[in-house]
Short mmCIF file of C-alpha atoms and ligand atoms in Angstrom, two decimals:
data_model
loop_
_atom_site.label_atom_id
_atom_site.label_comp_id
_atom_site.label_asym_id
_atom_site.label_seq_id
_atom_site.Cartn_x
_atom_site.Cartn_y
_atom_site.Cartn_z
CA MET G 1 12.79 8.73 -3.08
CA ASN G 2 15.51 9.68 -0.62
CA VAL G 3 14.80 7.42 2.32
CA ALA G 4 13.46 3.88 2.65
CA ARG G 5 11.59 3.37 5.92
CA ILE G 6 11.53 -0.12 7.34
CA ASN G 7 8.73 -0.50 9.86
CA MET G 8 9.59 -3.01 12.59
CA CYS G 9 5.85 -3.48 13.24
CA HIS G 10 5.74 -5.60 10.09
CA GLY G 11 7.87 -8.45 8.77
CA THR G 12 10.84 -10.17 10.41
CA ARG G 13 14.34 -8.86 11.00
CA GLU G 14 15.60 -11.24 8.27
CA TRP G 15 13.11 -9.75 5.85
CA HIS G 16 14.14 -6.20 6.73
CA LYS G 17 17.81 -7.17 6.44
CA ARG G 18 17.17 -8.31 2.87
CA VAL G 19 15.38 -5.04 2.08
CA ILE G 20 18.31 -3.04 3.45
CA GLU G 21 20.74 -5.11 1.36
CA ARG G 22 18.69 -4.52 -1.79
CA VAL G 23 18.50 -0.77 -1.22
CA ARG G 24 22.26 -0.64 -0.63
CA ARG G 25 22.94 -2.72 -3.73
CA LEU G 26 20.82 -0.34 -5.82
CA ASN G 27 22.64 2.64 -4.31
CA GLU G 28 25.91 1.11 -5.38
CA GLU G 29 24.87 -0.13 -8.81
CA LYS G 30 22.77 2.85 -9.88
CA GLY G 31 24.43 5.66 -7.95
CA TYR G 32 21.35 6.37 -5.81
CA ALA G 33 21.69 7.78 -2.33
CA VAL G 34 18.71 6.29 -0.56
CA ALA G 35 19.09 6.30 3.22
CA ILE G 36 17.53 3.71 5.54
CA MET G 37 15.24 4.71 8.38
CA MET G 38 14.30 2.02 10.87
CA ASP G 39 10.97 2.73 12.54
CA THR G 40 10.57 1.09 15.96
CA GLU G 41 7.36 -0.65 16.91
CA GLY G 42 6.93 1.32 20.12
CA SER G 43 4.95 -1.43 21.79
CA GLU G 44 1.78 -0.71 19.96
CA ILE G 45 -1.09 -3.17 19.98
CA HIS G 46 -1.47 -4.76 16.57
CA MET G 47 -3.89 -7.18 14.99
CA GLY G 48 -2.44 -10.27 13.39
CA ASP G 49 -2.31 -10.71 9.64
CA LEU G 50 -5.77 -11.89 8.57
CA GLY G 51 -4.51 -12.97 5.16
CA GLY G 52 -6.06 -10.18 3.10
CA ALA G 53 -8.15 -7.19 4.09
CA PRO G 54 -11.60 -8.49 5.08
CA SER G 55 -14.38 -5.96 5.34
CA VAL G 56 -16.36 -5.56 8.54
CA LYS G 57 -20.00 -4.56 8.36
CA ASP G 58 -22.01 -2.43 10.75
CA GLY G 59 -23.42 -4.48 13.66
CA GLU G 60 -21.24 -7.56 13.02
CA VAL G 61 -19.73 -9.20 16.08
CA TRP G 62 -16.02 -10.09 15.87
CA THR G 63 -13.78 -11.73 18.46
CA LEU G 64 -10.40 -10.26 19.33
CA SER G 65 -8.17 -12.81 20.99
CA VAL G 66 -4.61 -13.32 22.19
CA ARG G 67 -4.80 -17.08 21.41
CA ALA G 68 -2.44 -18.52 18.78
CA TYR G 69 -4.56 -20.39 16.22
CA ASP G 70 -1.91 -22.12 14.06
CA GLY G 71 -3.82 -21.65 10.82
CA ASN G 72 -7.24 -22.64 12.23
CA ARG G 73 -8.48 -19.20 13.11
CA PRO G 74 -12.28 -19.23 13.42
CA GLU G 75 -14.29 -16.92 11.18
CA ARG G 76 -14.61 -13.28 12.31
CA THR G 77 -11.71 -13.66 14.71
CA ILE G 78 -8.81 -11.25 14.98
CA THR G 79 -5.61 -12.11 16.82
CA VAL G 80 -3.95 -9.42 18.93
CA ASN G 81 -0.22 -9.18 19.80
CA TYR G 82 -0.63 -7.93 23.39
CA ASP G 83 -1.09 -10.62 26.06
CA GLY G 84 -2.79 -8.32 28.57
CA PHE G 85 -5.42 -7.22 26.06
CA ALA G 86 -8.43 -9.02 27.55
CA GLU G 87 -7.50 -7.85 31.06
CA ASP G 88 -7.06 -4.22 30.05
CA VAL G 89 -10.21 -3.63 27.98
CA GLN G 90 -13.65 -3.22 29.56
CA VAL G 91 -17.16 -3.78 28.25
CA GLY G 92 -18.25 -0.47 26.71
CA ASP G 93 -14.74 0.54 25.54
CA GLU G 94 -14.44 1.79 21.99
CA LEU G 95 -11.78 0.08 19.83
CA LEU G 96 -10.27 2.00 16.94
CA VAL G 97 -8.56 0.08 14.16
CA ASP G 98 -5.85 2.14 12.38
CA GLY G 99 -6.96 5.33 14.08
CA GLY G 100 -10.63 4.94 13.15
CA MET G 101 -10.68 3.16 9.78
CA VAL G 102 -12.98 0.67 11.60
CA ARG G 103 -14.57 1.06 15.04
CA PHE G 104 -15.86 -1.56 17.45
CA GLU G 105 -17.54 -1.50 20.84
CA VAL G 106 -16.54 -4.13 23.41
CA ILE G 107 -19.69 -6.06 24.32
CA GLU G 108 -18.41 -9.10 26.24
CA LYS G 109 -15.21 -10.62 27.67
CA ILE G 110 -14.84 -14.40 27.79
CA GLY G 111 -11.41 -15.44 29.11
CA PRO G 112 -8.80 -14.37 26.54
CA ASP G 113 -11.51 -13.51 24.00
CA VAL G 114 -13.09 -10.09 23.67
CA LYS G 115 -16.35 -9.85 21.70
CA CYS G 116 -16.76 -6.60 19.85
CA MET G 117 -19.56 -5.17 17.74
CA CYS G 118 -18.72 -3.08 14.72
CA THR G 119 -20.04 0.49 15.06
CA ASP G 120 -18.24 1.94 12.03
CA PRO G 121 -17.57 -0.43 9.12
CA GLY G 122 -14.46 -0.64 6.93
CA LEU G 123 -11.49 -2.79 5.94
CA LEU G 124 -9.16 -4.62 8.33
CA LEU G 125 -5.69 -4.16 6.84
CA PRO G 126 -2.96 -6.67 7.79
CA ARG G 127 -1.46 -5.95 11.21
CA ALA G 128 -3.46 -2.78 11.66
CA ASN G 129 -2.88 -1.02 14.97
CA LEU G 130 -5.49 -0.89 17.73
CA THR G 131 -6.23 1.76 20.33
CA PHE G 132 -8.98 1.64 22.89
CA TRP G 133 -10.87 4.47 24.46
CA ARG G 134 -12.94 4.71 27.65
CA ASP G 135 -15.08 7.73 28.62
CA GLY G 136 -13.54 9.74 25.82
CA SER G 137 -9.90 9.10 26.86
CA LEU G 138 -7.29 6.87 25.35
CA ARG G 139 -6.47 3.77 27.43
CA GLY G 140 -3.60 1.34 27.40
CA TYR G 141 -0.14 2.77 27.80
CA PHE G 142 2.82 0.79 26.70
CA TYR G 143 6.49 1.35 27.11
CA PHE G 144 9.50 1.63 24.95
CA GLN G 145 10.71 -2.02 24.51
CA ASP G 146 12.42 -2.02 21.18
CA TRP G 147 16.00 -2.66 22.18
CA LEU G 148 16.46 -5.78 20.06
CA ASP G 149 15.34 -3.88 16.98
CA ILE G 150 17.62 -1.00 17.91
CA ASP G 151 20.57 -3.40 18.20
CA PHE G 152 19.60 -4.73 14.77
CA GLY G 153 19.52 -1.16 13.37
CA ILE G 154 22.95 -0.41 14.83
CA ALA G 155 24.38 -3.68 13.47
CA GLU G 156 22.96 -2.84 10.03
CA SER G 157 24.26 0.76 10.27
CA VAL G 158 20.91 2.26 9.34
CA ASP G 159 20.97 6.03 8.87
CA PHE G 160 18.02 6.95 11.07
CA ILE G 161 16.09 5.35 13.91
CA ALA G 162 12.54 6.71 14.23
CA VAL G 163 11.26 6.27 17.77
CA SER G 164 7.56 5.57 18.12
CA PHE G 165 5.41 6.99 20.92
CA VAL G 166 8.11 9.23 22.40
CA LYS G 167 6.85 10.71 25.64
CA SER G 168 9.74 12.90 26.71
CA ALA G 169 13.25 14.01 25.80
CA ASP G 170 14.61 11.41 28.24
CA VAL G 171 13.76 8.57 25.85
CA ILE G 172 15.65 10.30 23.04
CA ASN G 173 18.63 11.20 25.24
CA HIS G 174 18.79 7.63 26.52
CA LEU G 175 18.72 6.20 23.01
CA LYS G 176 21.31 8.67 21.77
CA SER G 177 23.73 7.71 24.54
CA TYR G 178 23.07 4.02 23.84
CA ILE G 179 23.90 4.59 20.16
CA ALA G 180 26.99 6.68 20.96
CA ALA G 181 28.23 4.03 23.42
CA ARG G 182 28.23 1.61 20.47
CA SER G 183 30.38 4.01 18.43
CA SER G 184 27.54 4.74 16.07
CA ASP G 185 26.19 8.08 14.89
CA ILE G 186 22.73 7.02 13.72
CA ALA G 187 20.39 10.02 13.73
CA VAL G 188 17.33 9.77 15.97
CA ILE G 189 13.93 10.93 14.73
CA ALA G 190 11.16 11.49 17.28
CA LYS G 191 7.75 10.38 16.08
CA ILE G 192 5.19 12.83 17.40
CA GLU G 193 2.08 10.71 17.76
CA SER G 194 0.88 10.95 21.34
CA ILE G 195 -0.57 13.52 23.71
CA ASP G 196 2.60 13.39 25.82
CA SER G 197 4.79 14.04 22.81
CA LEU G 198 2.74 17.15 22.05
CA LYS G 199 2.96 18.30 25.66
CA ASN G 200 6.76 17.99 25.66
CA LEU G 201 7.22 18.95 22.04
CA GLU G 202 9.99 21.55 22.28
CA GLU G 203 12.23 19.48 24.59
CA ILE G 204 11.72 16.33 22.50
CA ILE G 205 12.59 18.07 19.23
CA GLU G 206 15.55 19.84 20.83
CA ALA G 207 16.91 16.44 21.94
CA SER G 208 16.27 14.74 18.56
CA ASP G 209 17.93 14.98 15.16
CA GLY G 210 14.54 15.45 13.53
CA ALA G 211 10.85 14.75 13.98
CA MET G 212 8.03 12.97 12.22
CA VAL G 213 4.41 14.14 12.30
CA ALA G 214 3.00 10.61 12.56
CA ARG G 215 -0.55 11.58 11.70
CA GLY G 216 -1.88 8.02 11.70
CA ASP G 217 -1.46 7.38 15.40
CA LEU G 218 -1.71 11.05 16.32
CA GLY G 219 -5.21 11.07 14.83
CA ALA G 220 -6.14 8.16 17.07
CA GLN G 221 -4.90 9.93 20.19
CA ILE G 222 -6.25 13.43 19.72
CA PRO G 223 -9.49 14.45 18.00
CA LEU G 224 -9.03 14.30 14.22
CA GLU G 225 -9.91 17.95 13.76
CA GLN G 226 -6.91 18.90 15.91
CA VAL G 227 -4.40 17.05 13.71
CA PRO G 228 -3.87 19.87 11.15
CA ALA G 229 -3.12 22.42 13.89
CA ALA G 230 -0.78 19.93 15.59
CA GLN G 231 0.99 19.35 12.26
CA GLN G 232 1.44 23.09 11.75
CA ARG G 233 2.82 23.51 15.28
CA ILE G 234 5.26 20.58 14.97
CA VAL G 235 6.58 21.84 11.63
CA GLU G 236 6.94 25.37 13.05
CA VAL G 237 8.83 24.18 16.12
CA CYS G 238 11.16 22.15 13.89
CA ARG G 239 11.75 25.21 11.71
CA GLN G 240 12.53 27.31 14.79
CA LEU G 241 14.89 24.69 16.20
CA ASN G 242 16.42 24.01 12.80
CA LYS G 243 15.51 20.29 12.80
CA PRO G 244 14.27 18.40 9.74
CA VAL G 245 10.64 17.32 9.87
CA ILE G 246 8.77 14.57 8.04
CA VAL G 247 5.01 14.68 7.47
CA ALA G 248 3.65 11.13 7.36
CA SER G 249 0.55 9.03 6.76
CA GLN G 250 -2.43 9.02 4.46
CA LEU G 251 -0.93 11.67 2.17
CA LEU G 252 -2.14 9.71 -0.87
CA GLU G 253 -4.20 7.03 0.87
CA SER G 254 -6.64 6.56 -2.02
CA MET G 255 -3.69 5.55 -4.23
CA ILE G 256 -3.52 2.25 -2.33
CA GLU G 257 -6.42 1.31 -4.62
CA TYR G 258 -6.61 3.92 -7.38
CA PRO G 259 -3.99 5.18 -9.87
CA THR G 260 -4.77 8.86 -9.26
CA PRO G 261 -5.05 10.78 -5.99
CA THR G 262 -8.06 12.74 -4.81
CA ARG G 263 -7.93 16.53 -5.15
CA ALA G 264 -8.06 16.76 -1.38
CA GLU G 265 -4.93 14.59 -1.11
CA VAL G 266 -3.10 16.84 -3.57
CA ALA G 267 -4.11 19.83 -1.44
CA ASP G 268 -2.85 18.04 1.69
CA VAL G 269 0.55 17.32 0.12
CA SER G 270 0.77 20.94 -1.09
CA GLU G 271 -0.06 22.24 2.38
CA ALA G 272 2.68 20.13 3.99
CA VAL G 273 5.19 21.52 1.47
CA ARG G 274 3.89 25.07 1.95
CA GLN G 275 4.38 24.69 5.72
CA ARG G 276 8.05 23.97 4.92
CA SER G 277 8.22 20.38 6.00
CA ASP G 278 11.41 18.73 4.76
CA ALA G 279 10.13 15.31 3.78
CA LEU G 280 6.87 13.55 3.00
CA MET G 281 6.46 9.87 3.79
CA LEU G 282 4.35 7.25 2.08
CA SER G 283 3.18 4.24 4.13
CA GLY G 284 0.50 1.86 2.93
CA GLU G 285 0.65 3.49 -0.55
CA SER G 286 4.10 2.02 -1.14
CA ALA G 287 4.08 -0.85 1.43
CA MET G 288 1.03 -2.65 0.10
CA GLY G 289 -0.72 -0.39 -2.42
CA GLN G 290 -1.28 -1.29 -6.05
CA PHE G 291 0.44 1.82 -7.44
CA PRO G 292 3.60 2.45 -5.36
CA ASP G 293 5.61 4.02 -8.21
CA LYS G 294 2.70 6.21 -9.31
CA ALA G 295 2.17 7.37 -5.71
CA LEU G 296 5.83 8.36 -5.49
CA THR G 297 5.65 10.18 -8.83
CA VAL G 298 2.57 12.11 -7.69
CA LEU G 299 4.21 13.00 -4.37
CA ARG G 300 7.25 14.32 -6.18
CA SER G 301 5.45 16.20 -8.95
CA VAL G 302 3.01 17.88 -6.55
CA SER G 303 5.85 18.89 -4.19
CA VAL G 304 8.03 20.23 -6.98
CA ARG G 305 5.09 22.11 -8.49
CA ILE G 306 4.10 23.82 -5.26
CA GLU G 307 7.69 24.80 -4.53
CA LYS G 308 8.08 26.25 -8.04
CA TRP G 309 4.76 28.07 -7.84
CA TRP G 310 5.85 29.58 -4.60
CA ARG G 311 9.24 30.65 -5.88
CA ASP G 312 7.96 32.04 -9.19
CA GLY G 313 4.73 33.66 -8.21
CA LYS G 314 4.98 34.53 -4.57
CA HIS G 315 8.33 36.23 -4.14
CA HIS G 316 7.11 38.54 -1.46
CA GLU G 317 5.76 35.63 0.62
CA ALA G 318 8.88 33.61 0.07
CA MET G 319 10.77 36.46 1.68
CA GLU G 320 8.69 36.25 4.85
CA LEU G 321 10.88 33.57 6.33
CA PRO G 322 10.48 32.85 10.02
CA ALA G 323 13.40 33.84 12.20
CA VAL G 324 15.38 30.76 13.08
CA GLY G 325 18.53 32.26 14.61
CA SER G 326 18.36 32.30 18.38
CA SER G 327 21.53 34.25 19.22
CA PHE G 328 22.24 37.87 18.30
CA SER G 329 25.02 36.89 15.86
CA ASP G 330 22.79 34.26 14.19
CA ARG G 331 20.10 36.90 13.71
CA ILE G 332 22.62 39.25 12.03
CA SER G 333 23.69 36.45 9.64
CA GLU G 334 20.04 35.71 8.95
CA GLU G 335 19.29 39.35 8.11
CA ILE G 336 22.28 39.48 5.74
CA CYS G 337 21.13 36.30 3.98
CA THR G 338 17.53 37.53 3.73
CA SER G 339 18.70 40.84 2.23
CA ALA G 340 20.92 38.99 -0.25
CA ALA G 341 18.00 36.79 -1.24
CA LYS G 342 15.80 39.88 -1.76
CA MET G 343 18.47 41.54 -3.88
CA GLY G 344 18.83 38.36 -5.88
CA LYS G 345 15.15 38.58 -6.81
CA SER G 346 15.44 42.19 -7.93
CA PRO G 347 15.75 42.85 -11.70
CA PHE G 348 18.68 45.22 -11.00
CA HIS G 349 21.00 42.74 -9.32
CA HIS G 350 22.16 39.67 -11.12
CA GLU G 351 25.36 38.77 -9.34
CA ILE G 352 25.92 38.83 -5.64
CA ALA G 353 29.18 37.85 -4.01
CA MET G 354 29.10 37.27 -0.29
CA LEU G 355 32.27 36.94 1.72
CA PHE G 356 31.99 35.45 5.16
CA HIS G 357 34.64 35.59 7.78
N1 ATP I 401 6.02 -5.41 5.33
C1 ATP I 401 4.70 -5.39 5.22
N2 ATP I 401 4.01 -6.50 4.91
C2 ATP I 401 2.68 -6.47 4.81
N3 ATP I 401 1.91 -5.38 4.99
C3 ATP I 401 2.52 -4.25 5.31
C4 ATP I 401 3.95 -4.20 5.44
N4 ATP I 401 4.28 -2.94 5.76
C5 ATP I 401 3.12 -2.26 5.84
N5 ATP I 401 2.06 -3.03 5.56
C6 ATP I 401 0.67 -2.63 5.49
O1 ATP I 401 0.58 -1.25 5.16
C7 ATP I 401 -0.17 -0.52 6.13
C8 ATP I 401 0.49 0.81 6.36
O2 ATP I 401 1.87 0.62 6.61
P1 ATP I 401 2.60 1.35 7.80
O3 ATP I 401 4.00 0.86 7.81
O4 ATP I 401 2.39 2.81 7.74
O5 ATP I 401 1.86 0.71 9.05
P2 ATP I 401 1.36 1.30 10.36
O6 ATP I 401 1.14 0.11 11.24
O7 ATP I 401 0.24 2.21 10.10
O8 ATP I 401 2.60 2.17 10.90
P3 ATP I 401 2.90 2.54 12.40
O9 ATP I 401 2.70 1.29 13.17
O10 ATP I 401 4.31 2.96 12.43
O11 ATP I 401 1.92 3.57 12.78
C9 ATP I 401 -0.17 -1.41 7.39
O12 ATP I 401 -1.36 -1.27 8.13
C10 ATP I 401 -0.07 -2.80 6.80
O13 ATP I 401 -1.36 -3.25 6.51
C1 PYR I 402 3.81 6.71 10.45
C2 PYR I 402 3.15 6.45 11.70
O1 PYR I 402 3.67 5.75 12.54
C3 PYR I 402 1.86 7.05 11.96
O2 PYR I 402 1.41 7.89 11.17
O3 PYR I 402 1.25 6.70 12.99
#
């Protein structure tokens, strides 16, 4: 692995501080170069930790509540981290847990408690995120309130801050000036996971040091079938603007429970590499899965394999690189490099010396 992501949605700052210290110690002792990326919470709505991953069955009624239960949480009750939850939801709203891993319909509101009936069963993972939909549109908009975590990231000199639910380039520009004013040069990664971030994609990526295709939340905000096209577009825009791009979430989801991935997951990883994404990110597979090291090994071996296959067997395609230079002089340099790469593949040219002035 090259980067350890610490997700401020989970755990305490003290816990994350210890993780950062351990990564840095390993870097020093073993000569690794693992960077730290702090991922902001982005004011999402989250369930509390239910102490395990209980399964919810079709037709069951569960209560979602903002009450604090101090260890006496009644059965089939889920705590929610957003105080205005009961005010904001309406009877008939659809609630998606982790982008649709479980679905509920709101059937009744009683003070701070919201009764919901399961319409699509599944597992409730600890601190899963919640989105709610009304008449086919996403409801509940929350704002960027992660300044304490950002101060923590600056104090810990993390390498990257990934900003959740970016809506416009202004958020990125604001954060970058905040970081610069504190004499820090932490790189800012825009997480593309909302409709607004897709609308303002080019300006957001231009303002950022890189982007993440955060497919988990993105798939809760746009129809699932649109996620692959969105991924392709985000990666393409990053390639055009010469910004690194991470593809994240559910790459090897089945490896949370099983030691081998599904064939479809292997195809998904390969496709992300083929699209020329720069990094692939594990989430639950390494955060709470049973086979974190195996998942990492699979991610690496599949990526290396597809890159090799491409280089060895598809020379002509490998040459069809998209133009990234925007100015006339950049385009000339690009053409020279492309020609040199083509010559390098030819059986008649083994040594190429290029002199740049
Ligand atoms: N530090 C942790 N402690 C316990 N469980 C964790 C921790 N980090 C992650 N998890 C579990 O792993 C799952 C996936 O992790 P991930 O960090 O991708 O969460 P996420 O909430 O989906 O991310 P995001 O909020 O950024 O979309 C979470 O739903 C949670 O159940
Ligand atoms: C990684 C993340 O935040 C997502 O996929 O939603």
